[in-house]
Amino acid sequence: MSNKQLLVFDSGLGGLSVCREIIAVSPNLQMHYLSDNAAFPYGGKTQQAVTERALEVIETALETIQADMLVVACNTASTAVLPTLREHLNIPVVGVVPAIKTAAALTRSGTIGLLATPGTVAREYTKTLITEHAANTQVISVGSSALVEIIEAHIHGVNLDIEAVDEVLREFDEQAGGEKIDSIVLGCTHFPLIKDVFIELRQDWQWIDSGAAIATRVCSLLNSQPTQANESNHISRLAWFTQTTSTTEQLTHYMFRHGFGAPQRLPRASQLSSGA
Ligand code: DGL
């Protein structure tokens, strides 16, 4: 598996929460991380805008990156663009979508929360997930772009605004039945990056994300058993961005901590449409 190349895509840096799960299962896997930071955030864009933009960015990346598989580590993109990507690309595509099924199986109270972007909450894909896997469960949704932007800014060096995070969580309490919630689906890949903060704020809720399940699926699809880290192997993990950032130092540090190299501008990014 170590010679297989994986491309992991997100609008921003949330996909790193999925990467760390994949690296935990397959430390020798060669990875490319691709952030469409020029068009971040995706959460408030229409399904059509997300579909067109994600397809364009990924196709451009695949002109220079020899990937064996694509992971769309973004719920907002996955719930919009998966069929289109599978139609256009000749490599397997794994999406990350809210872990509604897992939460519906785990809840004791019968009420769960879905914390995602406004786009993910509104998508037909998400509604179908709820109908198919949580028919007997009350699902209370909160769509927040603010939370995504708070986390992204934090990665770029801004102090995490805990009060603003708590304010978003209070939106669950304000909805009918909110007091019965015992589990929250983290339906945006940015959110597991501050899972410890969520746990601190609401210790009585279970916080559920898709990362570990995706890692298992990716590794089984790459037709490999989990491997042990091999110090003698050169593991290449490159980080590509559609636009350079002014906070390169903080970002570089964060990428290093997640096992990736310094941020580089995606070749041919200048040819992307403004589509942001
Ligand atoms: N990490 C993306 C997700 O999982 C963030 C979406 C955004 O750019 O708003 O939904």
mmCIF file of C-alpha atoms and ligand atoms in Angstrom:
data_model
loop_
_atom_site.group_PDB
_atom_site.id
_atom_site.type_symbol
_atom_site.label_atom_id
_atom_site.label_comp_id
_atom_site.label_asym_id
_atom_site.label_seq_id
_atom_site.Cartn_x
_atom_site.Cartn_y
_atom_site.Cartn_z
ATOM 1 C CA MET A 1 0.000 0.000 0.000
ATOM 2 C CA SER A 2 2.924 2.396 0.630
ATOM 3 C CA ASN A 3 3.269 3.132 -3.084
ATOM 4 C CA LYS A 4 -0.422 4.013 -3.428
ATOM 5 C CA GLN A 5 -1.250 7.709 -3.642
ATOM 6 C CA LEU A 6 -4.304 9.147 -1.954
ATOM 7 C CA LEU A 7 -5.753 12.564 -2.717
ATOM 8 C CA VAL A 8 -7.760 14.068 0.159
ATOM 9 C CA PHE A 9 -9.864 17.117 -0.678
ATOM 10 C CA ASP A 10 -11.602 19.765 1.425
ATOM 11 C CA SER A 11 -12.545 23.406 0.997
ATOM 12 C CA GLY A 12 -10.345 24.237 3.983
ATOM 13 C CA LEU A 13 -8.389 22.340 6.613
ATOM 14 C CA GLY A 14 -11.143 20.215 8.107
ATOM 15 C CA GLY A 15 -10.097 17.267 5.984
ATOM 16 C CA LEU A 16 -7.067 16.929 8.223
ATOM 17 C CA SER A 17 -9.382 15.372 10.818
ATOM 18 C CA VAL A 18 -9.965 12.576 8.312
ATOM 19 C CA CYS A 19 -6.269 12.394 7.354
ATOM 20 C CA ARG A 20 -5.203 11.770 10.921
ATOM 21 C CA GLU A 21 -7.554 8.774 11.116
ATOM 22 C CA ILE A 22 -6.216 7.436 7.811
ATOM 23 C CA ILE A 23 -2.615 7.921 8.953
ATOM 24 C CA ALA A 24 -3.425 6.100 12.207
ATOM 25 C CA VAL A 25 -4.562 3.060 10.212
ATOM 26 C CA SER A 26 -2.046 3.308 7.355
ATOM 27 C CA PRO A 27 1.041 5.272 8.369
ATOM 28 C CA ASN A 28 2.923 4.405 5.175
ATOM 29 C CA LEU A 29 0.347 5.695 2.721
ATOM 30 C CA GLN A 30 1.477 8.471 0.366
ATOM 31 C CA MET A 31 -0.980 11.347 0.604
ATOM 32 C CA HIS A 32 -1.773 14.634 -1.051
ATOM 33 C CA TYR A 33 -3.932 17.108 0.836
ATOM 34 C CA LEU A 34 -5.803 19.583 -1.323
ATOM 35 C CA SER A 35 -7.565 22.626 0.112
ATOM 36 C CA ASP A 36 -9.623 24.907 -2.089
ATOM 37 C CA ASN A 37 -8.886 27.810 0.219
ATOM 38 C CA ALA A 38 -9.483 30.287 -2.622
ATOM 39 C CA ALA A 39 -13.189 29.378 -2.520
ATOM 40 C CA PHE A 40 -13.491 28.607 1.215
ATOM 41 C CA PRO A 41 -16.038 28.318 2.779
ATOM 42 C CA TYR A 42 -18.342 26.100 0.757
ATOM 43 C CA GLY A 43 -21.085 25.923 3.418
ATOM 44 C CA GLY A 44 -23.179 28.853 2.194
ATOM 45 C CA LYS A 45 -22.864 28.139 -1.528
ATOM 46 C CA THR A 46 -25.546 26.521 -3.662
ATOM 47 C CA GLN A 47 -25.321 22.831 -4.521
ATOM 48 C CA GLN A 48 -24.608 23.753 -8.142
ATOM 49 C CA ALA A 49 -21.818 26.185 -7.221
ATOM 50 C CA VAL A 50 -20.160 23.602 -4.947
ATOM 51 C CA THR A 51 -20.479 20.899 -7.604
ATOM 52 C CA GLU A 52 -18.947 22.987 -10.376
ATOM 53 C CA ARG A 53 -16.150 24.373 -8.233
ATOM 54 C CA ALA A 54 -15.144 21.090 -6.570
ATOM 55 C CA LEU A 55 -15.131 19.256 -9.904
ATOM 56 C CA GLU A 56 -12.976 21.920 -11.523
ATOM 57 C CA VAL A 57 -10.449 22.022 -8.671
ATOM 58 C CA ILE A 58 -10.179 18.240 -8.377
ATOM 59 C CA GLU A 59 -9.834 17.711 -12.135
ATOM 60 C CA THR A 60 -7.113 20.377 -12.220
ATOM 61 C CA ALA A 61 -5.286 18.695 -9.340
ATOM 62 C CA LEU A 62 -5.461 15.299 -11.016
ATOM 63 C CA GLU A 63 -3.673 16.703 -14.057
ATOM 64 C CA THR A 64 -0.495 16.775 -11.959
ATOM 65 C CA ILE A 65 -1.190 14.448 -9.012
ATOM 66 C CA GLN A 66 -1.141 10.736 -9.857
ATOM 67 C CA ALA A 67 -3.763 9.645 -7.335
ATOM 68 C CA ASP A 68 -5.125 6.111 -7.016
ATOM 69 C CA MET A 69 -8.116 7.257 -5.005
ATOM 70 C CA LEU A 70 -9.916 10.445 -4.000
ATOM 71 C CA VAL A 71 -11.377 11.115 -0.574
ATOM 72 C CA VAL A 72 -13.780 14.048 -0.477
ATOM 73 C CA ALA A 73 -13.147 14.924 3.175
ATOM 74 C CA CYS A 74 -15.844 17.555 3.198
ATOM 75 C CA ASN A 75 -19.477 16.840 4.026
ATOM 76 C CA THR A 76 -20.611 19.985 2.227
ATOM 77 C CA ALA A 77 -18.960 18.880 -1.004
ATOM 78 C CA SER A 78 -19.716 15.163 -0.633
ATOM 79 C CA THR A 79 -23.458 15.718 -0.182
ATOM 80 C CA ALA A 80 -23.425 17.747 -3.423
ATOM 81 C CA VAL A 81 -20.853 16.404 -5.819
ATOM 82 C CA LEU A 82 -20.220 12.670 -5.330
ATOM 83 C CA PRO A 83 -22.305 11.418 -8.301
ATOM 84 C CA THR A 84 -20.742 14.032 -10.602
ATOM 85 C CA LEU A 85 -17.221 13.147 -9.501
ATOM 86 C CA ARG A 86 -17.847 9.430 -9.968
ATOM 87 C CA GLU A 87 -19.143 10.153 -13.456
ATOM 88 C CA HIS A 88 -16.116 12.235 -14.442
ATOM 89 C CA LEU A 89 -13.159 10.575 -12.721
ATOM 90 C CA ASN A 90 -11.572 7.216 -13.439
ATOM 91 C CA ILE A 91 -10.389 6.605 -9.871
ATOM 92 C CA PRO A 92 -12.504 5.466 -6.900
ATOM 93 C CA VAL A 93 -14.107 8.294 -4.928
ATOM 94 C CA VAL A 94 -14.881 7.990 -1.213
ATOM 95 C CA GLY A 95 -17.105 10.651 0.326
ATOM 96 C CA VAL A 96 -17.487 11.826 3.911
ATOM 97 C CA VAL A 97 -21.105 12.329 4.931
ATOM 98 C CA PRO A 98 -22.735 12.837 8.350
ATOM 99 C CA ALA A 99 -22.698 9.742 10.591
ATOM 100 C CA ILE A 100 -26.473 9.808 11.077
ATOM 101 C CA LYS A 101 -26.755 6.012 11.029
ATOM 102 C CA THR A 102 -24.168 5.603 13.791
ATOM 103 C CA ALA A 103 -25.780 8.231 15.991
ATOM 104 C CA ALA A 104 -29.273 6.811 15.472
ATOM 105 C CA ALA A 105 -27.969 3.415 16.581
ATOM 106 C CA LEU A 106 -26.227 4.850 19.658
ATOM 107 C CA THR A 107 -28.803 7.267 21.039
ATOM 108 C CA ARG A 108 -30.669 6.211 24.141
ATOM 109 C CA SER A 109 -32.983 9.174 24.318
ATOM 110 C CA GLY A 110 -34.064 8.871 20.671
ATOM 111 C CA THR A 111 -33.018 12.457 19.927
ATOM 112 C CA ILE A 112 -29.791 13.386 18.179
ATOM 113 C CA GLY A 113 -28.297 16.621 16.926
ATOM 114 C CA LEU A 114 -26.765 17.236 13.509
ATOM 115 C CA LEU A 115 -24.112 19.953 13.552
ATOM 116 C CA ALA A 116 -23.059 20.770 9.995
ATOM 117 C CA THR A 117 -22.860 23.611 7.492
ATOM 118 C CA PRO A 118 -26.091 25.227 6.251
ATOM 119 C CA GLY A 119 -25.435 23.572 2.875
ATOM 120 C CA THR A 120 -25.105 20.069 4.329
ATOM 121 C CA VAL A 121 -28.194 20.495 6.523
ATOM 122 C CA ALA A 122 -30.285 21.616 3.529
ATOM 123 C CA ARG A 123 -29.174 18.947 1.048
ATOM 124 C CA GLU A 124 -31.546 16.270 -0.250
ATOM 125 C CA TYR A 125 -28.689 13.800 0.336
ATOM 126 C CA THR A 126 -28.761 14.565 4.070
ATOM 127 C CA LYS A 127 -32.550 14.391 4.238
ATOM 128 C CA THR A 128 -32.425 10.976 2.585
ATOM 129 C CA LEU A 129 -29.790 9.809 5.096
ATOM 130 C CA ILE A 130 -32.137 10.830 7.902
ATOM 131 C CA THR A 131 -35.175 9.171 6.323
ATOM 132 C CA GLU A 132 -33.302 5.944 5.617
ATOM 133 C CA HIS A 133 -31.260 5.595 8.802
ATOM 134 C CA ALA A 134 -32.999 7.611 11.510
ATOM 135 C CA ALA A 135 -36.671 7.164 10.754
ATOM 136 C CA ASN A 136 -37.504 6.587 14.425
ATOM 137 C CA THR A 137 -35.117 9.184 15.770
ATOM 138 C CA GLN A 138 -35.732 12.881 16.232
ATOM 139 C CA VAL A 139 -32.941 14.740 14.410
ATOM 140 C CA ILE A 140 -32.400 18.369 15.410
ATOM 141 C CA SER A 141 -30.174 20.224 12.955
ATOM 142 C CA VAL A 142 -28.002 23.278 13.388
ATOM 143 C CA GLY A 143 -26.285 24.639 10.294
ATOM 144 C CA SER A 144 -23.398 26.950 11.073
ATOM 145 C CA SER A 145 -20.872 28.528 8.742
ATOM 146 C CA ALA A 146 -19.640 30.674 11.617
ATOM 147 C CA LEU A 147 -18.276 27.636 13.423
ATOM 148 C CA VAL A 148 -16.361 26.476 10.340
ATOM 149 C CA GLU A 149 -14.815 29.903 9.949
ATOM 150 C CA ILE A 150 -13.932 30.133 13.661
ATOM 151 C CA ILE A 151 -12.039 26.823 13.435
ATOM 152 C CA GLU A 152 -10.309 27.705 10.171
ATOM 153 C CA ALA A 153 -9.231 31.084 11.600
ATOM 154 C CA HIS A 154 -7.965 29.344 14.736
ATOM 155 C CA ILE A 155 -5.715 27.146 12.596
ATOM 156 C CA HIS A 156 -4.374 30.322 11.008
ATOM 157 C CA GLY A 157 -3.417 31.683 14.435
ATOM 158 C CA VAL A 158 -6.546 33.388 15.822
ATOM 159 C CA ASN A 159 -7.489 32.511 19.434
ATOM 160 C CA LEU A 160 -10.393 30.058 19.581
ATOM 161 C CA ASP A 161 -13.539 31.934 20.609
ATOM 162 C CA ILE A 162 -15.029 29.419 23.061
ATOM 163 C CA GLU A 163 -18.021 31.645 23.824
ATOM 164 C CA ALA A 164 -18.882 31.770 20.106
ATOM 165 C CA VAL A 165 -18.616 27.962 19.919
ATOM 166 C CA ASP A 166 -20.946 27.636 22.918
ATOM 167 C CA GLU A 167 -23.373 30.058 21.336
ATOM 168 C CA VAL A 168 -23.691 27.732 18.334
ATOM 169 C CA LEU A 169 -24.328 24.761 20.638
ATOM 170 C CA ARG A 170 -27.056 26.678 22.426
ATOM 171 C CA GLU A 171 -29.004 26.664 19.137
ATOM 172 C CA PHE A 172 -29.736 22.993 19.876
ATOM 173 C CA ASP A 173 -31.238 23.858 23.287
ATOM 174 C CA GLU A 174 -33.487 26.454 21.712
ATOM 175 C CA GLN A 175 -35.232 23.959 19.423
ATOM 176 C CA ALA A 176 -38.208 21.830 20.472
ATOM 177 C CA GLY A 177 -36.946 18.593 22.006
ATOM 178 C CA GLY A 178 -33.388 19.950 22.338
ATOM 179 C CA GLU A 179 -33.238 18.974 26.008
ATOM 180 C CA LYS A 180 -33.496 15.281 24.997
ATOM 181 C CA ILE A 181 -30.381 15.296 22.805
ATOM 182 C CA ASP A 182 -27.715 12.828 23.937
ATOM 183 C CA SER A 183 -25.567 12.566 20.781
ATOM 184 C CA ILE A 184 -24.312 15.053 18.230
ATOM 185 C CA VAL A 185 -23.211 14.164 14.712
ATOM 186 C CA LEU A 186 -20.225 16.282 13.726
ATOM 187 C CA GLY A 187 -21.327 16.653 10.115
ATOM 188 C CA CYS A 188 -18.438 18.840 9.025
ATOM 189 C CA THR A 189 -14.850 17.664 8.973
ATOM 190 C CA HIS A 190 -13.650 20.872 10.638
ATOM 191 C CA PHE A 191 -15.523 20.038 13.825
ATOM 192 C CA PRO A 192 -13.547 16.992 15.052
ATOM 193 C CA LEU A 193 -10.481 19.266 15.083
ATOM 194 C CA ILE A 194 -11.924 20.886 18.245
ATOM 195 C CA LYS A 195 -13.701 17.844 19.634
ATOM 196 C CA ASP A 196 -11.991 18.331 23.010
ATOM 197 C CA VAL A 197 -13.598 21.785 23.251
ATOM 198 C CA PHE A 198 -17.050 20.369 22.471
ATOM 199 C CA ILE A 199 -16.574 17.666 25.103
ATOM 200 C CA GLU A 200 -15.516 20.284 27.629
ATOM 201 C CA LEU A 201 -18.591 22.403 26.863
ATOM 202 C CA ARG A 202 -21.121 19.523 26.860
ATOM 203 C CA GLN A 203 -19.843 16.531 28.748
ATOM 204 C CA ASP A 204 -23.209 14.759 28.680
ATOM 205 C CA TRP A 205 -23.361 14.553 24.893
ATOM 206 C CA GLN A 206 -21.658 11.912 22.739
ATOM 207 C CA TRP A 207 -19.750 13.484 19.840
ATOM 208 C CA ILE A 208 -19.798 11.342 16.702
ATOM 209 C CA ASP A 209 -17.889 11.781 13.465
ATOM 210 C CA SER A 210 -17.188 9.711 10.373
ATOM 211 C CA GLY A 211 -13.369 9.883 10.361
ATOM 212 C CA ALA A 212 -12.467 6.448 11.727
ATOM 213 C CA ALA A 213 -15.061 4.669 9.562
ATOM 214 C CA ILE A 214 -13.769 6.464 6.460
ATOM 215 C CA ALA A 215 -10.183 5.487 7.294
ATOM 216 C CA THR A 216 -11.173 1.829 7.533
ATOM 217 C CA ARG A 217 -13.058 2.021 4.253
ATOM 218 C CA VAL A 218 -10.228 3.783 2.408
ATOM 219 C CA CYS A 219 -7.690 1.221 3.553
ATOM 220 C CA SER A 220 -9.887 -1.719 2.650
ATOM 221 C CA LEU A 221 -10.619 -0.213 -0.771
ATOM 222 C CA LEU A 222 -6.923 0.302 -1.366
ATOM 223 C CA ASN A 223 -6.830 -3.423 -0.927
ATOM 224 C CA SER A 224 -4.433 -3.467 1.935
ATOM 225 C CA GLN A 225 -4.190 -4.517 5.521
ATOM 226 C CA PRO A 226 -3.316 -1.831 8.057
ATOM 227 C CA THR A 227 0.476 -1.475 8.138
ATOM 228 C CA GLN A 228 2.982 -0.510 10.782
ATOM 229 C CA ALA A 229 5.088 2.629 10.428
ATOM 230 C CA ASN A 230 8.403 1.805 8.804
ATOM 231 C CA GLU A 231 11.096 4.324 9.698
ATOM 232 C CA SER A 232 13.198 3.447 6.658
ATOM 233 C CA ASN A 233 10.410 4.275 4.196
ATOM 234 C CA HIS A 234 10.152 7.772 2.873
ATOM 235 C CA ILE A 235 6.564 8.814 3.450
ATOM 236 C CA SER A 236 5.499 11.621 1.219
ATOM 237 C CA ARG A 237 2.572 13.776 2.342
ATOM 238 C CA LEU A 238 2.203 16.949 0.347
ATOM 239 C CA ALA A 239 -0.149 19.862 0.970
ATOM 240 C CA TRP A 240 -1.650 21.815 -1.917
ATOM 241 C CA PHE A 241 -3.679 25.020 -1.747
ATOM 242 C CA THR A 242 -5.519 26.887 -4.492
ATOM 243 C CA GLN A 243 -4.232 30.185 -3.123
ATOM 244 C CA THR A 244 -1.263 31.243 -1.017
ATOM 245 C CA THR A 245 -2.081 32.533 2.459
ATOM 246 C CA SER A 246 -0.748 35.402 4.516
ATOM 247 C CA THR A 247 -0.465 33.148 7.580
ATOM 248 C CA THR A 248 1.998 30.730 6.039
ATOM 249 C CA GLU A 249 4.034 30.224 9.202
ATOM 250 C CA GLN A 250 1.094 29.117 11.385
ATOM 251 C CA LEU A 251 -0.304 27.034 8.562
ATOM 252 C CA THR A 252 3.031 25.330 7.908
ATOM 253 C CA HIS A 253 3.308 24.482 11.586
ATOM 254 C CA TYR A 254 -0.211 23.049 11.626
ATOM 255 C CA MET A 255 0.424 20.989 8.486
ATOM 256 C CA PHE A 256 3.665 19.622 10.008
ATOM 257 C CA ARG A 257 1.786 18.628 13.151
ATOM 258 C CA HIS A 258 -0.611 16.647 10.976
ATOM 259 C CA GLY A 259 2.252 14.936 9.150
ATOM 260 C CA PHE A 260 2.211 17.053 5.978
ATOM 261 C CA GLY A 261 4.816 19.180 4.239
ATOM 262 C CA ALA A 262 4.731 22.951 3.886
ATOM 263 C CA PRO A 263 1.807 24.450 1.943
ATOM 264 C CA GLN A 264 2.371 24.759 -1.792
ATOM 265 C CA ARG A 265 0.229 26.413 -4.415
ATOM 266 C CA LEU A 266 -1.497 23.871 -6.626
ATOM 267 C CA PRO A 267 0.075 23.840 -10.103
ATOM 268 C CA ARG A 268 -2.305 25.496 -12.581
ATOM 269 C CA ALA A 269 -4.388 27.027 -9.762
ATOM 270 C CA SER A 270 -4.146 30.340 -11.591
ATOM 271 C CA GLN A 271 -6.180 28.803 -14.412
ATOM 272 C CA LEU A 272 -9.164 28.014 -12.151
ATOM 273 C CA SER A 273 -12.287 30.067 -12.776
ATOM 274 C CA SER A 274 -13.040 32.628 -10.080
ATOM 275 C CA GLY A 275 -15.997 30.349 -9.099
ATOM 276 C CA ALA A 276 -15.491 31.169 -5.431
HETATM 277 N N1 DGL B 1 -14.955 20.724 6.090
HETATM 278 C C1 DGL B 1 -16.107 21.134 5.319
HETATM 279 C C2 DGL B 1 -17.246 20.174 5.611
HETATM 280 O O1 DGL B 1 -17.008 19.055 6.022
HETATM 281 C C3 DGL B 1 -16.335 22.602 5.540
HETATM 282 C C4 DGL B 1 -17.319 23.226 4.628
HETATM 283 C C5 DGL B 1 -17.179 24.688 4.299
HETATM 284 O O2 DGL B 1 -16.238 25.031 3.574
HETATM 285 O O3 DGL B 1 -18.051 25.446 4.679
HETATM 286 O O4 DGL B 1 -18.417 20.449 5.416
#
